[in-house]
C-alpha atoms as a PDB file:
ATOM      1  CA  MET A   1      76.067 104.809  86.774  1.00  0.00           C
ATOM      2  CA  GLY A   2      73.261 106.345  86.962  1.00  0.00           C
ATOM      3  CA  ASP A   3      72.183 103.501  88.535  1.00  0.00           C
ATOM      4  CA  GLY A   4      73.179 103.646  92.053  1.00  0.00           C
ATOM      5  CA  LYS A   5      75.246 100.820  91.256  1.00  0.00           C
ATOM      6  CA  LEU A   6      79.676 100.252  92.306  1.00  0.00           C
ATOM      7  CA  GLU A   7      81.340  97.979  90.899  1.00  0.00           C
ATOM      8  CA  ALA A   8      84.650  96.116  91.757  1.00  0.00           C
ATOM      9  CA  ARG A   9      87.486  94.707  90.283  1.00  0.00           C
ATOM     10  CA  LEU A  10      90.112  93.224  92.872  1.00  0.00           C
ATOM     11  CA  LEU A  11      93.602  91.277  91.620  1.00  0.00           C
ATOM     12  CA  ASP A  12      94.953  88.470  93.780  1.00  0.00           C
ATOM     13  CA  ALA A  13      98.592  89.572  93.662  1.00  0.00           C
ATOM     14  CA  LYS A  14      99.958  86.465  94.257  1.00  0.00           C
ATOM     15  CA  ARG A  15      98.151  85.030  90.663  1.00  0.00           C
ATOM     16  CA  ARG A  16      98.983  86.676  87.267  1.00  0.00           C
ATOM     17  CA  LEU A  17      97.796  89.437  85.838  1.00  0.00           C
ATOM     18  CA  ASP A  18      95.075  88.001  83.311  1.00  0.00           C
ATOM     19  CA  GLU A  19      93.584  86.030  86.351  1.00  0.00           C
ATOM     20  CA  MET A  20      91.264  88.503  88.033  1.00  0.00           C
ATOM     21  CA  ASP A  21      88.167  88.037  90.527  1.00  0.00           C
ATOM     22  CA  MET A  22      85.818  89.830  90.152  1.00  0.00           C
ATOM     23  CA  GLN A  23      82.638  90.800  92.671  1.00  0.00           C
ATOM     24  CA  THR A  24      80.222  92.909  92.072  1.00  0.00           C
ATOM     25  CA  ILE A  25      78.736  95.202  94.911  1.00  0.00           C
ATOM     26  CA  MET A  26      75.435  97.654  94.977  1.00  0.00           C
ATOM     27  CA  THR A  27      74.622 100.301  97.144  1.00  0.00           C
ATOM     28  CA  ILE A  28      73.352 104.075  97.125  1.00  0.00           C
ATOM     29  CA  GLU A  29      74.411 107.545  97.372  1.00  0.00           C
ATOM     30  CA  SER A  30      76.408 107.634 101.266  1.00  0.00           C
ATOM     31  CA  ARG A  31      75.582 104.317 102.099  1.00  0.00           C
ATOM     32  CA  PRO A  32      78.855 102.855 102.118  1.00  0.00           C
ATOM     33  CA  ALA A  33      79.663  99.165 101.487  1.00  0.00           C
ATOM     34  CA  SER A  34      81.807  96.079 101.835  1.00  0.00           C
ATOM     35  CA  THR A  35      83.853  93.240 100.017  1.00  0.00           C
ATOM     36  CA  HIS A  36      86.167  91.357 101.690  1.00  0.00           C
ATOM     37  CA  ILE A  37      88.369  87.888 100.139  1.00  0.00           C
ATOM     38  CA  MET A  38      89.339  85.198 103.393  1.00  0.00           C
ATOM     39  CA  GLN A  39      92.587  83.683 102.946  1.00  0.00           C
ATOM     40  CA  SER A  40      93.181  80.616 105.668  1.00  0.00           C
ATOM     41  CA  ILE A  41      97.280  81.584 106.449  1.00  0.00           C
ATOM     42  CA  PRO A  42      99.406  79.026 108.381  1.00  0.00           C
ATOM     43  CA  ILE A  43     100.796  79.479 111.394  1.00  0.00           C
ATOM     44  CA  ARG A  44     103.971  77.809 112.815  1.00  0.00           C
ATOM     45  CA  LYS A  45     104.797  76.940 116.733  1.00  0.00           C
ATOM     46  CA  VAL A  46     108.127  75.142 117.271  1.00  0.00           C
ATOM     47  CA  ARG A  47     108.272  72.803 121.028  1.00  0.00           C
ATOM     48  CA  ASN A  48     111.411  71.550 122.618  1.00  0.00           C
ATOM     49  CA  LEU A  49     110.152  68.948 125.624  1.00  0.00           C
ATOM     50  CA  ARG A  50     112.646  67.958 127.432  1.00  0.00           C
ATOM     51  CA  SER A  51     112.946  64.116 128.286  1.00  0.00           C
ATOM     52  CA  GLY A  52     115.747  63.183 130.625  1.00  0.00           C
ATOM     53  CA  ASN A  53     118.367  64.738 129.380  1.00  0.00           C
ATOM     54  CA  GLN A  54     116.893  64.582 125.654  1.00  0.00           C
ATOM     55  CA  ILE A  55     115.678  66.929 124.433  1.00  0.00           C
ATOM     56  CA  THR A  56     113.137  66.748 121.195  1.00  0.00           C
ATOM     57  CA  GLU A  57     111.520  69.839 118.352  1.00  0.00           C
ATOM     58  CA  VAL A  58     108.352  69.418 117.511  1.00  0.00           C
ATOM     59  CA  GLU A  59     107.148  71.261 115.204  1.00  0.00           C
ATOM     60  CA  SER A  60     102.540  71.807 114.299  1.00  0.00           C
ATOM     61  CA  ILE A  61     100.895  74.540 111.970  1.00  0.00           C
ATOM     62  CA  ARG A  62      97.898  75.715 112.661  1.00  0.00           C
ATOM     63  CA  PHE A  63      95.707  77.955 110.677  1.00  0.00           C
ATOM     64  CA  LYS A  64      94.472  81.293 110.815  1.00  0.00           C
ATOM     65  CA  ASP A  65      91.147  82.407 109.257  1.00  0.00           C
ATOM     66  CA  VAL A  66      91.848  86.495 107.578  1.00  0.00           C
ATOM     67  CA  ARG A  67      90.164  88.967 106.073  1.00  0.00           C
ATOM     68  CA  THR A  68      90.632  91.559 104.391  1.00  0.00           C
ATOM     69  CA  GLY A  69      89.627  93.431 102.560  1.00  0.00           C
ATOM     70  CA  LEU A  70      87.948  97.482 101.788  1.00  0.00           C
ATOM     71  CA  MET A  71      85.378 100.056 102.377  1.00  0.00           C
ATOM     72  CA  VAL A  72      84.096 102.284  99.586  1.00  0.00           C
ATOM     73  CA  LEU A  73      81.852 105.327 100.469  1.00  0.00           C
ATOM     74  CA  PRO A  74      80.829 106.284  97.332  1.00  0.00           C
ATOM     75  CA  ARG A  75      79.384 110.152  96.973  1.00  0.00           C
ATOM     76  CA  LEU A  76      77.845 112.702  93.968  1.00  0.00           C
ATOM     77  CA  ASN A  77      79.280 115.409  92.325  1.00  0.00           C
ATOM     78  CA  ASP A  78      77.502 116.864  90.471  1.00  0.00           C
ATOM     79  CA  ASP A  79      77.915 114.674  87.406  1.00  0.00           C
ATOM     80  CA  GLN A  80      80.665 112.621  89.308  1.00  0.00           C
ATOM     81  CA  ILE A  81      80.770 109.938  91.460  1.00  0.00           C
ATOM     82  CA  ILE A  82      84.057 110.409  94.109  1.00  0.00           C
ATOM     83  CA  LEU A  83      84.731 106.670  96.006  1.00  0.00           C
ATOM     84  CA  GLU A  84      85.668 106.895  99.993  1.00  0.00           C
ATOM     85  CA  VAL A  85      87.968 104.184 100.120  1.00  0.00           C
ATOM     86  CA  SER A  86      89.433 102.888 103.303  1.00  0.00           C
ATOM     87  CA  PRO A  87      90.926  99.384 103.486  1.00  0.00           C
ATOM     88  CA  GLN A  88      88.798  96.690 106.300  1.00  0.00           C
ATOM     89  CA  ILE A  89      91.812  94.395 108.188  1.00  0.00           C
ATOM     90  CA  THR A  90      90.915  92.292 110.629  1.00  0.00           C
END
């Protein structure tokens, strides 16, 4: 890959192994690149409402956007490309 391109393949563990998502990252040596996946996760909340002697349980669900990904920093070492990879969770 002497043209300065870096390719990453990401696999969602919840999918079958033959269903791959592919993202292409382009960067140059010593410049970081990142790739992210957004997902909305449900968050369940249960409240108890009291009215006189009765207690009613009220459930609500809201969704929170969560972003996960990787930060990749390529470095050249003779004819090898060394990738420093770190997780990115926000």
